[in-house]
Structure formats: C-alpha cells, structure tokens
Short mmCIF file of C-alpha atoms and ligand atoms in Angstrom, two decimals:
data_model
loop_
_atom_site.label_atom_id
_atom_site.label_comp_id
_atom_site.label_asym_id
_atom_site.label_seq_id
_atom_site.Cartn_x
_atom_site.Cartn_y
_atom_site.Cartn_z
CA UNK A 17 0.00 0.00 0.00
CA UNK A 18 1.18 3.56 -0.58
CA UNK A 19 2.86 5.25 2.35
CA UNK A 20 0.48 8.05 3.32
CA UNK A 21 2.40 9.23 6.37
CA UNK A 22 4.77 11.68 4.74
CA UNK A 23 3.69 15.17 3.64
CA UNK A 24 5.72 14.82 0.45
CA UNK A 25 4.47 11.30 -0.28
CA UNK A 26 2.99 10.61 -3.69
CA UNK A 27 -0.34 10.22 -1.91
CA UNK A 28 -0.17 13.66 -0.31
CA UNK A 29 1.00 15.23 -3.55
CA UNK A 30 -1.77 13.53 -5.53
CA UNK A 31 -4.38 14.81 -3.11
CA UNK A 32 -2.94 18.33 -2.91
CA UNK A 33 -3.25 19.39 -6.52
CA UNK A 34 -5.24 16.83 -8.50
CA UNK A 35 -8.94 16.13 -8.73
CA UNK A 36 -9.97 12.50 -9.02
CA UNK A 37 -13.08 11.78 -11.09
CA UNK A 38 -15.64 9.23 -9.91
CA UNK A 39 -13.84 8.68 -6.61
CA UNK A 40 -15.34 8.06 -3.19
CA UNK A 41 -13.47 10.67 -1.13
CA UNK A 42 -13.96 9.07 2.32
CA UNK A 43 -12.40 5.94 0.86
CA UNK A 44 -9.24 7.67 -0.32
CA UNK A 45 -9.09 9.73 2.87
CA UNK A 46 -8.94 6.46 4.77
CA UNK A 47 -6.94 4.28 2.38
CA UNK A 48 -4.86 6.72 0.40
CA UNK A 49 -4.52 7.04 -3.33
CA UNK A 50 -2.55 4.73 -5.59
CA UNK A 51 -0.02 6.45 -7.82
CA UNK A 52 1.19 4.27 -10.67
CA UNK A 53 4.39 4.48 -12.63
CA UNK A 54 4.23 1.77 -15.28
CA UNK A 55 2.74 -1.50 -16.39
CA UNK A 56 3.96 -5.00 -17.18
CA UNK A 57 1.54 -6.94 -19.38
CA UNK A 58 -1.80 -6.93 -17.52
CA UNK A 59 -0.17 -5.66 -14.29
CA UNK A 60 0.31 -2.08 -13.16
CA UNK A 61 2.99 -1.02 -10.69
CA UNK A 62 2.74 1.76 -8.09
CA UNK A 63 5.35 4.16 -6.69
CA UNK A 64 6.22 1.61 -3.98
CA UNK A 65 6.81 -1.13 -6.54
CA UNK A 66 3.60 -3.00 -5.62
CA UNK A 67 2.17 -4.93 -8.59
CA UNK A 68 -1.55 -5.19 -9.23
CA UNK A 69 -3.24 -7.45 -11.76
CA UNK A 70 -5.65 -5.01 -13.42
CA UNK A 71 -8.78 -7.06 -14.01
CA UNK A 72 -10.52 -4.02 -15.49
CA UNK A 73 -8.06 -3.30 -18.31
CA UNK A 74 -7.63 0.20 -16.86
CA UNK A 75 -11.07 1.59 -17.69
CA UNK A 76 -12.16 -1.23 -20.03
CA UNK A 77 -9.73 0.03 -22.65
CA UNK A 78 -6.19 -1.38 -22.19
CA UNK A 79 -7.01 -4.59 -24.03
CA UNK A 80 -3.39 -5.28 -24.97
CA UNK A 81 -2.03 -4.64 -21.48
CA UNK A 82 0.19 -1.81 -20.35
CA UNK A 83 3.43 -2.24 -22.28
CA UNK A 84 2.66 -3.78 -25.65
CA UNK A 85 5.83 -3.24 -27.72
CA UNK A 86 4.05 -3.13 -31.10
CA UNK A 87 1.80 -0.30 -29.95
CA UNK A 88 4.61 1.77 -28.47
CA UNK A 89 6.65 1.15 -31.64
CA UNK A 90 3.72 2.33 -33.80
CA UNK A 91 3.43 5.46 -31.65
CA UNK A 92 7.16 6.17 -31.73
CA UNK A 93 7.37 5.72 -35.50
CA UNK A 94 4.42 8.04 -36.05
CA UNK A 95 5.74 10.68 -33.63
CA UNK A 96 8.96 10.64 -35.65
CA UNK A 97 7.12 10.85 -38.97
CA UNK A 98 4.35 13.42 -38.24
CA UNK A 99 3.56 14.13 -34.59
CA UNK A 100 0.26 15.93 -34.93
CA UNK A 101 -2.33 17.25 -37.34
CA UNK A 102 -6.02 18.02 -37.49
CA UNK A 103 -8.82 17.05 -39.86
CA UNK A 104 -10.27 20.48 -40.77
CA UNK A 105 -10.29 22.53 -43.99
CA UNK A 106 -9.96 19.53 -46.28
CA UNK A 107 -6.68 18.43 -44.77
CA UNK A 108 -6.00 15.27 -42.77
CA UNK A 109 -3.09 12.92 -42.19
CA UNK A 110 -2.51 9.82 -44.29
CA UNK A 111 -2.98 7.80 -41.06
CA UNK A 112 -6.53 9.15 -40.64
CA UNK A 113 -7.37 8.24 -44.25
CA UNK A 114 -6.08 4.70 -43.71
CA UNK A 115 -7.82 4.25 -40.37
CA UNK A 116 -11.18 5.34 -41.82
CA UNK A 117 -10.79 2.81 -44.63
CA UNK A 118 -9.95 0.13 -42.08
CA UNK A 119 -12.84 1.01 -39.75
CA UNK A 120 -15.37 0.85 -42.57
CA UNK A 121 -13.82 -2.41 -43.79
CA UNK A 122 -14.06 -4.11 -40.39
CA UNK A 123 -17.44 -2.55 -39.50
CA UNK A 124 -20.66 -4.50 -40.05
CA UNK A 125 -21.51 -1.93 -42.76
CA UNK A 126 -21.27 -2.39 -46.54
CA UNK A 127 -19.98 1.15 -46.79
CA UNK A 128 -19.75 4.20 -44.60
CA UNK A 129 -17.81 7.16 -43.25
CA UNK A 130 -15.92 8.00 -40.08
CA UNK A 131 -15.69 11.16 -37.96
CA UNK A 132 -13.02 11.38 -35.25
CA UNK A 133 -13.18 12.73 -31.69
CA UNK A 134 -10.94 12.45 -28.62
CA UNK A 135 -13.27 10.42 -26.41
CA UNK A 136 -16.40 8.33 -26.29
CA UNK A 137 -18.41 11.20 -24.78
CA UNK A 138 -17.46 13.47 -27.64
CA UNK A 139 -18.32 10.75 -30.14
CA UNK A 140 -21.83 10.48 -28.66
CA UNK A 141 -22.18 14.28 -28.65
CA UNK A 142 -21.02 14.35 -32.25
CA UNK A 143 -23.54 11.69 -33.22
CA UNK A 144 -26.36 13.63 -31.56
CA UNK A 145 -25.32 16.81 -33.37
CA UNK A 146 -25.16 14.87 -36.64
CA UNK A 147 -28.73 13.65 -36.07
CA UNK A 148 -29.99 17.12 -35.18
CA UNK A 149 -28.22 18.57 -38.21
CA UNK A 150 -29.55 15.90 -40.52
CA UNK A 151 -33.16 15.96 -39.31
CA UNK A 152 -33.11 19.76 -39.52
CA UNK A 153 -31.81 19.69 -43.08
CA UNK A 154 -34.44 17.12 -44.03
CA UNK A 155 -37.25 19.37 -42.79
CA UNK A 156 -37.79 17.85 -39.35
CA UNK A 157 -36.29 20.45 -37.00
CA UNK A 158 -38.55 19.13 -34.21
CA UNK A 159 -36.85 15.70 -34.29
CA UNK A 160 -34.50 16.35 -31.37
CA UNK A 161 -35.36 13.86 -28.62
CA UNK A 162 -32.90 11.10 -27.82
CA UNK A 163 -33.93 7.75 -26.37
CA UNK A 164 -31.61 5.72 -24.15
CA UNK A 165 -32.18 3.12 -21.40
CA UNK A 166 -31.98 3.12 -17.61
CA UNK A 167 -28.43 2.43 -16.36
CA UNK A 168 -27.03 3.45 -19.73
CA UNK A 169 -23.59 5.02 -19.71
CA UNK A 170 -22.80 7.20 -22.69
CA UNK A 171 -20.33 9.66 -21.19
CA UNK A 172 -20.00 12.84 -19.15
CA UNK A 173 -20.28 15.86 -21.43
CA UNK A 174 -23.58 17.72 -21.02
CA UNK A 175 -25.27 15.84 -23.87
CA UNK A 176 -23.74 12.40 -23.30
CA UNK A 177 -24.38 12.74 -19.53
CA UNK A 178 -28.02 13.46 -20.39
CA UNK A 179 -28.01 10.18 -22.31
CA UNK A 180 -26.38 8.46 -19.32
CA UNK A 181 -29.32 7.37 -17.22
CA UNK A 182 -27.71 7.48 -13.78
CA UNK A 183 -29.13 9.27 -10.75
CA UNK A 184 -25.79 10.97 -9.95
CA UNK A 185 -26.31 13.33 -12.89
CA UNK A 186 -29.03 15.12 -10.92
CA UNK A 187 -26.28 17.04 -9.07
CA UNK A 188 -25.60 18.81 -12.38
CA UNK A 189 -29.26 19.49 -13.07
CA UNK A 190 -29.13 16.88 -15.82
CA UNK A 191 -30.53 15.34 -17.95
CA UNK A 192 -31.29 18.22 -20.28
CA UNK A 193 -34.87 18.27 -21.55
CA UNK A 194 -35.62 15.89 -24.41
CA UNK A 195 -33.48 12.98 -23.21
CA UNK A 196 -35.81 10.05 -22.60
CA UNK A 197 -34.91 6.91 -20.69
CA UNK A 198 -36.55 3.51 -21.15
CA UNK A 199 -36.44 0.70 -18.60
CA UNK A 200 -33.08 -1.03 -18.26
CA UNK A 201 -33.39 -4.46 -19.95
CA UNK A 202 -32.10 -6.32 -16.90
CA UNK A 203 -34.56 -9.14 -16.30
CA UNK A 204 -33.06 -10.37 -12.99
CA UNK A 205 -33.37 -6.92 -11.36
CA UNK A 206 -36.19 -5.24 -13.30
CA UNK A 207 -38.49 -8.23 -13.89
CA UNK A 208 -41.56 -8.22 -11.67
CA UNK A 209 -42.61 -11.03 -9.36
CA UNK A 210 -43.97 -13.88 -11.43
CA UNK A 211 -43.14 -12.17 -14.72
CA UNK A 212 -41.43 -14.45 -17.25
CA UNK A 213 -38.51 -13.16 -19.29
CA UNK A 214 -40.73 -13.14 -22.39
CA UNK A 215 -43.37 -11.11 -20.53
CA UNK A 216 -40.70 -8.72 -19.32
CA UNK A 217 -39.52 -8.23 -22.91
CA UNK A 218 -43.12 -7.67 -24.09
CA UNK A 219 -43.47 -4.99 -21.40
CA UNK A 220 -40.31 -3.23 -22.61
CA UNK A 221 -41.48 -3.30 -26.22
CA UNK A 222 -44.82 -1.92 -25.13
CA UNK A 223 -43.09 0.83 -23.16
CA UNK A 224 -41.17 1.83 -26.29
CA UNK A 225 -44.35 1.86 -28.40
CA UNK A 226 -46.07 3.99 -25.75
CA UNK A 227 -43.15 6.40 -25.55
CA UNK A 228 -43.11 6.88 -29.31
CA UNK A 229 -46.89 7.38 -29.37
CA UNK A 230 -46.82 9.86 -26.48
CA UNK A 231 -43.83 11.88 -27.64
CA UNK A 232 -44.60 11.66 -31.37
CA UNK A 233 -42.29 9.67 -33.67
CA UNK A 234 -41.45 12.85 -35.59
CA UNK A 235 -39.95 14.44 -32.44
CA UNK A 236 -37.42 11.64 -31.88
CA UNK A 237 -33.92 12.01 -33.31
CA UNK A 238 -32.47 8.61 -32.45
CA UNK A 239 -32.12 5.62 -30.13
CA UNK A 240 -28.75 4.82 -28.54
CA UNK A 241 -27.89 1.51 -26.88
CA UNK A 242 -24.82 -0.27 -25.61
CA UNK A 243 -25.06 -3.89 -26.84
CA UNK A 244 -24.04 -4.85 -23.29
CA UNK A 245 -24.38 -2.04 -20.74
CA UNK A 246 -20.95 -1.51 -19.24
CA UNK A 247 -20.68 1.13 -16.53
CA UNK A 248 -24.30 0.41 -15.61
CA UNK A 249 -22.99 -2.83 -14.08
CA UNK A 250 -22.25 -5.14 -17.04
CA UNK A 251 -25.82 -5.83 -18.06
CA UNK A 252 -26.51 -7.94 -21.12
CA UNK A 253 -30.05 -7.35 -22.39
CA UNK A 254 -32.80 -9.86 -21.73
CA UNK A 255 -33.31 -12.62 -24.30
CA UNK A 256 -34.52 -11.42 -27.68
CA UNK A 257 -34.22 -7.75 -26.73
CA UNK A 258 -32.73 -6.24 -29.86
CA UNK A 259 -34.75 -8.55 -32.14
CA UNK A 260 -37.94 -7.22 -30.58
CA UNK A 261 -37.06 -3.55 -30.02
CA UNK A 262 -35.31 -2.64 -33.24
CA UNK A 263 -38.21 -3.38 -35.61
CA UNK A 264 -40.36 -0.91 -33.65
CA UNK A 265 -37.75 1.81 -34.08
CA UNK A 266 -37.29 0.93 -37.77
CA UNK A 267 -41.04 1.09 -38.37
CA UNK A 268 -41.00 4.67 -37.07
CA UNK A 269 -37.85 5.61 -39.00
CA UNK A 270 -35.84 6.23 -35.81
CA UNK A 271 -32.08 5.83 -36.33
CA UNK A 272 -30.43 3.12 -34.19
CA UNK A 273 -26.98 3.86 -32.80
CA UNK A 274 -24.88 1.18 -31.14
CA UNK A 275 -22.59 2.65 -28.49
CA UNK A 276 -19.75 0.15 -28.85
CA UNK A 277 -17.24 2.13 -26.79
CA UNK A 278 -16.67 -0.92 -24.57
CA UNK A 279 -18.02 -3.75 -26.71
CA UNK A 280 -16.13 -2.79 -29.88
CA UNK A 281 -13.01 -4.65 -31.02
CA UNK A 282 -13.61 -8.03 -29.52
CA UNK A 283 -14.80 -7.61 -25.93
CA UNK A 284 -17.88 -9.80 -26.44
CA UNK A 285 -16.05 -12.48 -28.43
CA UNK A 286 -17.09 -11.06 -31.82
CA UNK A 287 -15.46 -7.97 -33.28
CA UNK A 288 -18.58 -5.91 -32.47
CA UNK A 289 -21.18 -6.32 -29.76
CA UNK A 290 -23.96 -5.86 -32.33
CA UNK A 291 -22.55 -8.91 -34.13
CA UNK A 292 -22.86 -10.93 -30.91
CA UNK A 293 -26.53 -9.92 -30.76
CA UNK A 294 -27.22 -10.35 -34.47
CA UNK A 295 -28.14 -6.82 -35.52
CA UNK A 296 -26.74 -4.10 -37.73
CA UNK A 297 -27.26 -0.57 -36.39
CA UNK A 298 -27.25 2.62 -38.44
CA UNK A 299 -24.07 3.90 -36.80
CA UNK A 300 -21.44 2.79 -34.29
CA UNK A 301 -19.81 4.86 -31.56
CA UNK A 302 -16.27 3.72 -30.83
CA UNK A 303 -13.51 4.66 -28.38
CA UNK A 304 -11.65 2.92 -25.50
CA UNK A 305 -10.32 -0.28 -27.16
CA UNK A 306 -10.05 1.55 -30.50
CA UNK A 307 -6.48 2.52 -29.57
CA UNK A 308 -6.10 -0.18 -26.90
CA UNK A 309 -6.12 2.77 -24.49
CA UNK A 310 -2.74 4.01 -25.80
CA UNK A 311 -4.21 7.28 -27.10
CA UNK A 312 -7.36 9.29 -26.39
CA UNK A 313 -9.54 8.81 -29.42
CA UNK A 314 -13.15 8.26 -30.35
CA UNK A 315 -14.90 7.70 -33.65
CA UNK A 316 -18.39 7.87 -35.09
CA UNK A 317 -18.74 5.23 -37.79
CA UNK A 318 -21.77 5.93 -39.96
CA UNK A 319 -23.32 3.15 -42.01
CA UNK A 320 -24.19 3.80 -45.68
CA UNK A 321 -27.65 5.27 -45.17
CA UNK A 322 -26.72 7.80 -42.50
CA UNK A 323 -23.50 8.78 -44.25
CA UNK A 324 -25.40 9.44 -47.49
CA UNK A 325 -28.07 11.42 -45.70
CA UNK A 326 -25.54 13.41 -43.70
CA UNK A 327 -23.48 14.06 -46.82
CA UNK A 328 -26.57 15.39 -48.62
CA UNK A 329 -27.40 17.61 -45.64
CA UNK A 330 -23.83 18.90 -45.48
CA UNK A 331 -23.80 19.56 -49.24
CA UNK A 332 -26.66 22.03 -48.81
CA UNK A 333 -24.91 24.03 -46.05
CA UNK A 334 -21.55 23.43 -47.77
CA UNK A 335 -19.99 22.62 -44.40
CA UNK A 336 -20.41 20.48 -41.28
CA UNK A 337 -19.51 23.06 -38.62
CA UNK A 338 -18.12 20.66 -36.02
CA UNK A 339 -14.78 19.10 -35.10
CA UNK A 340 -12.15 18.91 -32.36
CA UNK A 341 -8.65 20.30 -32.71
CA UNK A 342 -6.97 16.97 -32.12
CA UNK A 343 -9.53 14.76 -33.90
CA UNK A 344 -7.98 12.26 -36.27
CA UNK A 345 -4.59 12.74 -34.61
CA UNK A 346 -2.05 10.85 -36.73
CA UNK A 347 -0.41 9.16 -33.73
CA UNK A 348 -3.78 7.96 -32.44
CA UNK A 349 -4.68 6.71 -35.92
CA UNK A 350 -1.38 4.85 -36.30
CA UNK A 351 -1.88 3.22 -32.90
CA UNK A 352 -5.47 2.30 -33.76
CA UNK A 353 -4.38 0.68 -37.03
CA UNK A 354 -1.85 -1.42 -35.11
CA UNK A 355 -4.32 -2.25 -32.36
CA UNK A 356 -6.98 -3.44 -34.84
CA UNK A 357 -4.29 -5.55 -36.50
CA UNK A 358 -3.35 -7.09 -33.14
CA UNK A 359 -7.00 -7.85 -32.35
CA UNK A 360 -7.78 -9.40 -35.73
CA UNK A 361 -4.49 -10.91 -36.86
CA UNK A 362 -2.22 -10.84 -33.82
CA UNK A 363 -4.15 -13.34 -31.72
CA UNK A 364 -6.02 -11.02 -29.32
CA UNK A 365 -9.53 -11.90 -30.50
CA UNK A 366 -8.55 -15.58 -30.58
CA UNK A 367 -7.36 -15.32 -27.00
CA UNK A 368 -10.62 -13.67 -25.94
CA UNK A 369 -12.50 -16.66 -27.31
CA UNK A 370 -10.02 -19.04 -25.72
CA UNK A 371 -10.54 -17.36 -22.32
CA UNK A 372 -14.34 -16.96 -22.38
CA UNK A 373 -15.22 -20.50 -21.18
CA UNK A 374 -12.78 -20.24 -18.22
CA UNK A 375 -14.00 -16.73 -17.44
CA UNK A 376 -17.64 -17.79 -17.43
CA UNK A 377 -16.91 -20.91 -15.41
CA UNK A 378 -14.99 -18.81 -12.86
CA UNK A 379 -17.88 -16.36 -12.49
CA UNK A 380 -20.44 -19.16 -12.29
CA UNK A 381 -18.43 -20.85 -9.55
CA UNK A 382 -18.21 -17.70 -7.44
CA UNK A 383 -21.92 -17.12 -8.00
CA UNK A 384 -22.63 -20.27 -5.97
CA UNK A 385 -21.78 -18.19 -2.91
CA UNK A 386 -24.85 -17.54 -0.77
CA UNK A 387 -24.23 -13.78 -1.00
CA UNK A 388 -23.88 -13.60 -4.78
CA UNK A 389 -27.30 -13.00 -6.31
CA UNK A 390 -26.33 -13.46 -9.93
CA UNK A 391 -23.37 -13.51 -12.26
CA UNK A 392 -23.86 -11.96 -15.66
CA UNK A 393 -21.81 -10.93 -18.61
CA UNK A 394 -20.92 -11.54 -22.19
CA UNK A 395 -17.51 -12.39 -23.55
CA UNK A 396 -14.74 -10.96 -21.37
CA UNK A 397 -16.95 -8.57 -19.40
CA UNK A 398 -18.63 -9.92 -16.31
CA UNK A 399 -20.18 -8.95 -12.99
CA UNK A 400 -21.05 -10.59 -9.70
CA UNK A 401 -23.84 -8.94 -7.76
CA UNK A 402 -23.67 -9.13 -3.98
CA UNK A 403 -26.94 -9.62 -2.06
CA UNK A 404 -27.87 -10.00 1.57
CA UNK A 405 -30.49 -12.60 0.65
CA UNK A 406 -30.22 -14.62 -2.52
CA UNK A 407 -33.84 -15.82 -2.70
CA UNK A 408 -35.38 -12.36 -2.33
CA UNK A 409 -32.51 -10.55 -4.13
CA UNK A 410 -32.37 -8.18 -1.15
CA UNK A 411 -29.24 -6.04 -1.39
CA UNK A 412 -26.82 -5.44 1.44
CA UNK A 413 -27.45 -2.24 3.39
CA UNK A 414 -25.86 0.65 1.50
CA UNK A 415 -23.82 1.86 4.47
CA UNK A 416 -21.90 -1.44 4.51
CA UNK A 417 -20.34 -0.51 1.13
CA UNK A 418 -19.94 -4.20 0.41
CA UNK A 419 -18.73 -3.96 -3.17
CA UNK A 420 -16.23 -1.23 -2.23
CA UNK A 421 -14.92 -3.41 0.61
CA UNK A 422 -14.53 -6.36 -1.74
CA UNK A 423 -12.69 -4.22 -4.27
CA UNK A 424 -10.47 -2.72 -1.54
CA UNK A 425 -9.66 -6.17 -0.19
CA UNK A 426 -8.76 -7.26 -3.72
CA UNK A 427 -6.46 -4.24 -4.03
CA UNK A 428 -4.76 -5.28 -0.77
CA UNK A 429 -4.13 -8.66 -2.41
CA UNK A 430 -2.75 -7.12 -5.61
CA UNK A 431 -5.87 -7.32 -7.76
CA UNK A 432 -7.70 -4.33 -9.21
CA UNK A 433 -11.38 -4.84 -9.85
CA UNK A 434 -14.19 -2.36 -9.78
CA UNK A 435 -17.20 -1.94 -7.52
CA UNK A 436 -20.28 -0.79 -9.43
CA UNK A 437 -23.41 -0.44 -7.35
CA UNK A 438 -23.60 -3.71 -5.43
CA UNK A 439 -21.62 -5.53 -8.10
CA UNK A 440 -18.01 -6.36 -8.70
CA UNK A 441 -17.04 -5.93 -12.31
CA UNK A 442 -14.34 -7.78 -14.21
CA UNK A 443 -13.15 -6.76 -17.64
CA UNK A 444 -9.75 -8.38 -18.14
CA UNK A 445 -7.30 -7.46 -20.87
CA UNK A 446 -7.32 -9.67 -23.96
CA UNK A 447 -3.69 -10.69 -23.39
CA UNK A 448 -4.38 -12.51 -20.13
CA UNK A 449 -2.91 -15.98 -19.74
CA UNK A 450 -4.73 -18.92 -18.15
CA UNK A 451 -2.49 -18.56 -15.09
CA UNK A 452 -3.35 -14.87 -14.71
CA UNK A 453 -7.04 -15.69 -15.03
CA UNK A 454 -6.61 -18.20 -12.22
CA UNK A 455 -4.78 -15.60 -10.12
CA UNK A 456 -7.66 -13.17 -10.69
CA UNK A 457 -10.36 -15.61 -9.55
CA UNK A 458 -8.27 -16.87 -6.66
CA UNK A 459 -7.73 -13.36 -5.27
CA UNK A 460 -11.33 -12.36 -5.84
CA UNK A 461 -12.60 -15.51 -4.18
CA UNK A 462 -10.50 -14.85 -1.07
CA UNK A 463 -11.75 -11.26 -0.93
CA UNK A 464 -15.39 -12.36 -1.23
CA UNK A 465 -14.97 -14.89 1.57
CA UNK A 466 -13.32 -12.36 3.83
CA UNK A 467 -15.83 -9.57 3.30
CA UNK A 468 -18.91 -11.81 3.41
CA UNK A 469 -17.64 -13.33 6.65
CA UNK A 470 -17.46 -9.79 8.09
CA UNK A 471 -20.87 -8.60 6.91
CA UNK A 472 -22.84 -11.84 6.54
C1 PLP B 521 -16.65 5.05 -21.41
C2 PLP B 521 -17.86 5.13 -22.23
C3 PLP B 521 -18.23 6.31 -22.89
C4 PLP B 521 -17.51 7.60 -22.66
O1 PLP B 521 -16.19 7.56 -23.14
P1 PLP B 521 -15.15 8.66 -22.58
O2 PLP B 521 -13.95 8.39 -23.44
O3 PLP B 521 -14.93 8.36 -21.14
O4 PLP B 521 -15.72 9.99 -22.82
C5 PLP B 521 -19.32 6.28 -23.72
N1 PLP B 521 -20.03 5.16 -23.91
C6 PLP B 521 -19.72 4.01 -23.30
C7 PLP B 521 -20.52 2.78 -23.56
C8 PLP B 521 -18.63 3.95 -22.42
O5 PLP B 521 -18.35 2.83 -21.77
#
C-alpha cells in the first residue's frame, strides 16, 4: 500500500493538486490514493513497486495490457514521422485516411464514413449533433429527442451525460430536456414477481411503443444503446431484446446507434457487440479499445444510409460546422491501425474466445456463494452482484459498502477490480494468460470470503 504518512508522499501530492473523477473521497481519505508508474503486461505497478493485476483493463480500454511493444513502436514511429495534425479545412493525415478505410472495412456496414473525436463522450455528442443537423436539413427540426435506457452510460459531457441514465447526474441538473430513458433491460433486477422473461420483454417493447406514441415519432432524433451495458454494471439485455425492439424503431424511422465504446473490437467475443446480438445498427460509436487505451480517441462510424443522408445535408450548407482540434490525430490513428491488426491478426480476439469459457466458469463458480445473487456478462466482461439474501434478491445495506470493501480487499491482495453499485465488475485485458485468469479468480474468491464473513 502507498505510504500516506509523509507530507511529500505521492499520496499527499496527488491529493494536494489533482482532482480525481468518480472517486469516493472518504475511501481515499482512509486508504490513500494509488499512484502508478508503469505496467507490465496486464499488471500495473505503483510508486512503492507493488504490482496489481488489473482485471478491469484500466477503464475497459487497455485490451493489450500496459506495455505492448508493437503499440509503443507504432506510436514512436508516427511521432517521428508526423507528430500531430487536425482534420479540418480539407486536410487530414494519411494515417486518418487509412484508419477510416480500415474502420469501414471491419465494420458490419457495406460502406460508410468515419468522424473522429478524442473520447467516447465526444463521439456520442457528435452523433447527436449529426442527427440534429440531418433531421433539420431534411425538414424535421422538431426531431431532437434522444432515447436511451436506464443504467445506460454514454459519457459525461452535457449531452452524453443526459443520455447516461444514472441518478448521480441530478447534481448537475441533468438530464437536459428531451433525453428520454426507457427501462433497463435487466430481467433479474427489473423483472416483476412472477413475470417471465418473455413477458418482461413484451413490457419493454410496449413501453417503447407507448413512448413513441406519447412523444410523437417525428420528435425523436435517435435511439442509442450499448449492446451490453458496461458502466451500468455489465448488463446484457434480456433474451430477444434487440430482435424485438429494433423493428419498432425501424417502423417509425428512428435511427439506431450502437454505443460500442466498450463492446467494440472483440470484448464480447465477436469484433462488435452488435454482431454478438445479431443486428446491424445505423451507426457505431467507438472509443476505448479503438487505440487499446494508448491514445485518447473516439470515432463515429456511420453506415451507408446515415453517411449518405448526412453528406446530402452537409452539401446544402456546404460545411459540417463541427470538429475537435486533435480529432484524427495521426499518432492515435497509427496506434489504432496497429491495435486493430493485433486484435484481428495478432491473436487477441482468438485469445478472448479461448478465455471466455474459463471466465464464465470462474464467475459461475463464485456465483454459488450464498451472498452472490447473480453472475452476468458476455464475452470478457462480467459482474457478480452481492446480495444479503439470494432468494429475495435483497441487497446489502448501502452503508456497509460491500462492493467497495470487496474491491479494496482485492487491491490489498494485488488485484484491481471495480465496484459498481452492489456488483463487482471484471473486464480483463485480452492478453491474459490462463495462469493470470486463475490468479484473478483466486484473489477475488478470497476477498469475497473475507468480506462476506465480516458482513454476513
Ligand atoms: C466510457 C464510455 C463512454 C464515454 O467515453 P469517454 O472516453 O470516457 O468519454 C461512452 N459510452 C460508453 C458505452 C462507455 O463505456
């Protein structure tokens, strides 16, 4: 653990002049911060030399671990060749041109176009602005409402936070008006007593129909969904969800956007989460694993219909007045090209599929514990939800901070995993070995036993 006793410790210095996002302050007041200096494969190392197996791939993004030589080499070569450029005024780097070609090629789309940002939040904001722009140009200026689902996470900028259906956004006075949230498609938690999964799904479809009827289909700009909800607690949709919901949206001409910021590039075992669930959206939002976390970058990938419509709308105005200074950064693009190559041809996606059965078996085994209500997940993203009472799904009392205690105990044992609500989330890097997977489950299992013995 970091030494917090000295005024010039890394901990004291971190607290003195840096804000931490999404951090429980009492927790770091008590336990101290962790200041990291480097990584070794899936491990990160702090200023005291303590190694932690990072079972969350950083923030879902470091799929190739923390020191992949091919990615650093790609970055170094590109820094030497052309260390920065934008994508305005008809100029962009050769790397951006090549990455767009590659993204369209590996997308589920026949054809399409890409717009770059620096983050997933900005990519969602960009997509919303594209929809507003396009509906306006097509004579539907009233089509501005955005539909997302409860527990969705789409980012933190004012628009993407409004799409993020989490209660904590109330402290900012968000969501903005016109951001509508459907029920989270989590059958285990949201299903009513005696309601079958099929009945639950029928209720969600009905809710969507009602929402469209009440709001007016012509006022809705688009529907955004993560194929598997990530920061909401790793929530795969109930059975048949997309097959039942998407036709309703299509019937009303509402564009369907897959937010693949976590699920993109292999996380679910297929290259795209929408592939795992058998649908093709109208556009894909990408970030995180796009550069294996080696560079801040996001991308909007438009399928053929939306790119044609947007192009026609832009042609009228003669300009799309939007863009970020560093979007399409050549170093980020070069890294992304290498990362996609590693996923598809360098064995990363194969290793994901090799690891999935062990990962699922490990989660299922821990879920036998009397205080684990359910395990859920898809591919290499999984969650275990702690409960006081398994039969009634009654959660532990909030003040016990059970998931935080489990995560903190894991950290003490050299394992980083994330508490999310009452769940513990695992999202291991794609480079994990079988032995590291075993280490992860072994440490987590010991932490669960210890904490449940204290609170049970
Ligand atoms: C992380 C995340 C975002 C936001 O990405 P940032 O790069 O943090 O802005 C958006 N959507 C999903 C699904 C995410 O997981």
